[in-house]
């Protein structure tokens, strides 16, 4: 049990992106002529459902077509990507430092997320720069794993692509669904609860930190078993 692979969740973990998703949804609702507005508490409840399109399906009237749901989700993502690429949301504390320290110690980096590849790329480009996409040995996202967290599919895909056992990996997660998904794939979890997930049940996480700046990156890598 060593640390060969550090897998990052995206939404809520790399950055507090959900405020960006929420703002983009509200602008999209207005654009499509709906007077809906998802406030913080409404969105927090809706976040129990993984996936933006699935979330809207749950909220929308039952007679709304799948085509309209898909069109609104696409429009939301277009707005969201513009905001992320413009650098409107920064990384959470300590994320950059841990990434740099892991690279320096030859720990492979990966991403395992419910969101789409385009959203991941926009966030990475807006925060770490385009070249940083090459720092990640695997980027597993919605297109690779239709079964969304808490299903472990996205974590299993990431491990399989690199031929690494769950026991040799750690995941950094922010949510209950994320913990369940990673643990079911045999991966230990560092939990850094996000704005929307504060107060959620942390059981199953091997380590809980307010954020990744709570422990010096070298010390954290030692704790996770980096060589
Ligand atoms: C994140 C999600 C996503 C985002 C929005 O889960 O559930 O649905 O809220 O992205 P996790 P999309 O952080 O556990 O991966 O609209 O692209 O789904
Ligand atoms: Mg998350």
Coordinates of C-alpha atoms and ligand atoms in Angstrom, one line a residue:
X1 CA 0.0 0.0 0.0
X2 CA 2.0 2.9 -1.3
X3 CA 0.9 6.1 -3.0
X4 CA 1.3 5.7 -6.7
X5 CA -1.7 7.7 -7.9
X6 CA -3.5 10.8 -6.5
X7 CA -6.9 11.2 -7.9
X8 CA -8.7 14.5 -7.6
X9 CA -12.4 15.0 -7.8
X10 CA -13.2 18.3 -9.6
X11 CA -16.4 20.1 -8.4
X12 CA -16.0 21.2 -4.8
X13 CA -12.5 19.7 -4.5
X14 CA -10.2 21.4 -7.0
X15 CA -12.4 24.5 -6.7
X16 CA -15.7 25.7 -5.3
X17 CA -17.2 25.4 -8.8
X18 CA -20.8 24.8 -7.7
X19 CA -21.4 28.5 -7.4
X20 CA -20.3 28.8 -11.0
X21 CA -22.7 26.0 -12.0
X22 CA -25.5 27.6 -10.0
X23 CA -25.0 31.0 -11.6
X24 CA -24.8 29.5 -15.1
X25 CA -28.1 27.5 -14.4
X26 CA -29.9 30.6 -13.3
X27 CA -28.8 32.6 -16.3
X28 CA -29.8 29.7 -18.5
X29 CA -33.3 29.5 -17.0
X30 CA -33.9 33.2 -17.7
X31 CA -32.6 32.7 -21.3
X32 CA -35.0 29.8 -21.9
X33 CA -37.9 32.0 -20.4
X34 CA -38.4 30.3 -17.1
X35 CA -38.7 32.3 -13.9
X36 CA -36.9 29.6 -11.9
X37 CA -34.1 30.6 -9.6
X38 CA -32.0 28.1 -7.6
X39 CA -30.9 29.8 -4.4
X40 CA -28.1 28.4 -2.2
X41 CA -30.4 26.1 -0.1
X42 CA -32.4 24.8 -3.1
X43 CA -29.1 24.0 -4.9
X44 CA -27.6 22.3 -1.8
X45 CA -30.6 19.9 -1.7
X46 CA -30.4 19.3 -5.5
X47 CA -26.7 18.5 -5.2
X48 CA -27.7 15.1 -3.6
X49 CA -28.4 14.2 -7.2
X50 CA -25.2 13.7 -9.2
X51 CA -25.0 15.2 -12.6
X52 CA -26.4 18.5 -13.9
X53 CA -28.8 17.1 -16.4
X54 CA -30.1 14.5 -13.9
X55 CA -30.5 17.4 -11.4
X56 CA -32.6 19.4 -13.8
X57 CA -34.6 16.3 -14.8
X58 CA -35.5 15.9 -11.1
X59 CA -36.5 19.5 -10.7
X60 CA -38.3 20.2 -14.0
X61 CA -42.0 19.4 -14.7
X62 CA -42.4 15.8 -15.7
X63 CA -43.6 16.7 -19.2
X64 CA -40.4 18.6 -20.1
X65 CA -38.8 16.7 -22.9
X66 CA -35.3 15.1 -22.6
X67 CA -34.3 17.2 -25.6
X68 CA -35.1 20.4 -23.7
X69 CA -33.2 19.1 -20.7
X70 CA -30.2 18.3 -22.8
X71 CA -30.3 21.7 -24.6
X72 CA -30.5 23.6 -21.3
X73 CA -27.6 21.5 -19.8
X74 CA -25.5 22.3 -22.9
X75 CA -26.4 26.0 -22.6
X76 CA -25.5 26.0 -18.9
X77 CA -22.1 24.4 -19.6
X78 CA -21.3 26.9 -22.3
X79 CA -21.8 29.7 -19.8
X80 CA -20.0 27.9 -17.1
X81 CA -17.0 27.2 -19.4
X82 CA -16.7 30.8 -20.4
X83 CA -16.6 31.8 -16.7
X84 CA -14.0 29.1 -15.8
X85 CA -11.8 29.8 -18.8
X86 CA -11.8 33.5 -17.7
X87 CA -10.4 32.4 -14.4
X88 CA -13.5 33.5 -12.4
X89 CA -13.1 30.8 -9.8
X90 CA -9.7 29.9 -8.3
X91 CA -8.4 26.7 -6.9
X92 CA -9.1 25.8 -3.3
X93 CA -6.3 26.4 -0.8
X94 CA -3.4 24.0 -0.9
X95 CA -4.5 22.3 -4.2
X96 CA -1.7 23.8 -6.3
X97 CA 0.9 23.1 -3.7
X98 CA -0.1 19.4 -3.4
X99 CA -0.1 19.0 -7.2
X100 CA 3.4 20.5 -7.4
X101 CA 4.7 18.4 -4.5
X102 CA 3.2 15.2 -6.0
X103 CA 4.8 15.9 -9.4
X104 CA 8.2 16.4 -7.8
X105 CA 7.9 13.0 -6.1
X106 CA 6.7 11.2 -9.2
X107 CA 3.3 10.4 -7.8
X108 CA 0.9 10.1 -10.8
X109 CA -2.0 12.6 -10.9
X110 CA -5.4 11.9 -12.1
X111 CA -9.0 13.2 -12.2
X112 CA -12.2 11.3 -11.5
X113 CA -15.3 13.4 -11.9
X114 CA -19.0 13.4 -12.6
X115 CA -18.7 16.5 -14.8
X116 CA -17.8 16.6 -18.5
X117 CA -14.3 16.8 -20.1
X118 CA -15.0 20.3 -21.5
X119 CA -15.8 21.6 -18.0
X120 CA -12.7 20.0 -16.5
X121 CA -10.5 21.5 -19.3
X122 CA -12.0 24.9 -18.8
X123 CA -11.3 24.9 -15.1
X124 CA -7.7 23.6 -15.5
X125 CA -6.9 26.1 -18.2
X126 CA -8.4 28.9 -16.2
X127 CA -6.5 28.1 -13.1
X128 CA -3.3 26.2 -13.9
X129 CA -2.9 26.9 -17.6
X130 CA -3.4 24.8 -20.7
X131 CA -0.1 22.9 -20.3
X132 CA -1.3 21.6 -16.9
X133 CA -3.7 19.2 -18.7
X134 CA -0.6 17.2 -19.5
X135 CA 0.2 16.8 -15.8
X136 CA -2.7 14.4 -15.4
X137 CA -2.0 10.8 -16.4
X138 CA -5.7 10.1 -16.5
X139 CA -8.8 12.3 -16.8
X140 CA -11.9 10.2 -16.2
X141 CA -15.2 12.1 -16.5
X142 CA -18.9 12.0 -17.5
X143 CA -18.1 10.8 -21.0
X144 CA -16.1 7.8 -19.6
X145 CA -18.4 6.9 -16.8
X146 CA -22.2 7.3 -17.4
X147 CA -22.9 5.8 -14.0
X148 CA -22.3 8.8 -11.8
X149 CA -21.0 9.0 -8.2
X150 CA -21.8 7.4 -5.7
X151 CA -21.4 4.6 -8.3
X152 CA -17.6 3.7 -8.4
X153 CA -17.5 3.5 -12.2
X154 CA -15.4 6.7 -12.8
X155 CA -12.8 5.6 -10.2
X156 CA -12.6 2.1 -11.6
X157 CA -12.1 3.5 -15.1
X158 CA -9.3 5.8 -13.9
X159 CA -7.5 2.8 -12.1
X160 CA -8.0 0.5 -15.1
X161 CA -6.5 3.0 -17.6
X162 CA -3.3 3.2 -15.6
X163 CA -3.3 -0.4 -14.4
X164 CA -3.0 0.7 -10.8
X165 CA -4.7 -1.1 -7.8
X166 CA -7.1 0.9 -5.6
X167 CA -4.8 0.2 -2.6
X168 CA -2.0 2.2 -4.3
X169 CA -4.2 5.2 -4.8
X170 CA -5.8 8.0 -2.8
X171 CA -8.7 10.2 -3.8
X172 CA -9.3 13.8 -2.7
X173 CA -13.0 14.3 -2.4
X174 CA -15.4 16.9 -1.0
X175 CA -18.7 15.0 -0.8
X176 CA -20.6 12.0 0.6
X177 CA -21.2 10.7 -2.9
X178 CA -17.5 11.0 -3.7
X179 CA -16.5 9.1 -0.6
X180 CA -18.9 6.3 -1.4
X181 CA -17.7 6.0 -5.0
X182 CA -13.9 6.0 -4.2
X183 CA -14.2 3.6 -1.2
X184 CA -16.3 1.2 -3.4
X185 CA -13.4 1.2 -5.8
X186 CA -11.0 0.3 -3.0
X187 CA -9.4 3.8 -2.8
X188 CA -8.8 5.7 0.4
X189 CA -10.1 9.2 0.7
X190 CA -8.9 12.5 2.0
X191 CA -12.0 14.5 2.5
X192 CA -11.9 18.3 2.2
X193 CA -15.6 19.3 2.6
X194 CA -16.8 22.0 0.2
X195 CA -19.1 24.9 0.8
X196 CA -22.2 22.9 -0.1
X197 CA -21.0 19.7 1.7
X198 CA -20.0 21.1 5.0
X199 CA -21.8 19.1 7.7
X200 CA -22.2 16.0 5.5
X201 CA -21.4 12.6 7.0
X202 CA -17.6 12.1 6.6
X203 CA -17.7 8.4 7.5
X204 CA -15.5 6.3 5.2
X205 CA -12.9 9.0 4.7
X206 CA -9.5 8.0 6.0
X207 CA -8.5 11.6 6.6
X208 CA -10.6 14.7 7.0
X209 CA -9.1 18.2 6.5
X210 CA -10.7 21.6 6.3
X211 CA -8.7 22.1 3.1
X212 CA -5.4 20.9 1.6
X213 CA -3.6 23.8 3.1
X214 CA -4.2 22.4 6.6
X215 CA -1.1 20.1 6.3
X216 CA 2.2 21.0 4.6
X217 CA 2.2 19.1 1.2
X218 CA 5.3 17.1 1.9
X219 CA 3.9 16.0 5.2
X220 CA 0.6 15.1 3.6
X221 CA 2.4 13.0 0.9
X222 CA 4.3 11.2 3.6
X223 CA 1.1 10.4 5.5
X224 CA -0.5 9.1 2.2
X225 CA 2.5 6.8 1.7
X226 CA 4.4 8.5 -1.1
X227 CA 7.9 7.1 -1.8
Ligands
LIG1 C1 -20.2 17.1 -9.4 C2 -21.6 17.0 -10.0 C3 -21.8 17.7 -11.2 C4 -21.7 19.2 -11.1 C5 -22.1 19.9 -12.4 O1 -20.0 15.8 -8.7 O2 -22.5 16.4 -9.5 O3 -23.0 17.4 -11.7 O4 -22.5 19.7 -10.1 O5 -21.6 19.4 -13.6 P1 -18.5 15.4 -8.2 P2 -22.5 18.8 -14.8 O6 -17.8 16.6 -7.7 O7 -18.7 14.4 -7.2 O8 -17.8 14.8 -9.4 O9 -23.6 19.8 -15.0 O10 -21.5 18.8 -15.9 O11 -23.0 17.5 -14.4
LIG2 MG1 -17.2 17.0 -5.8

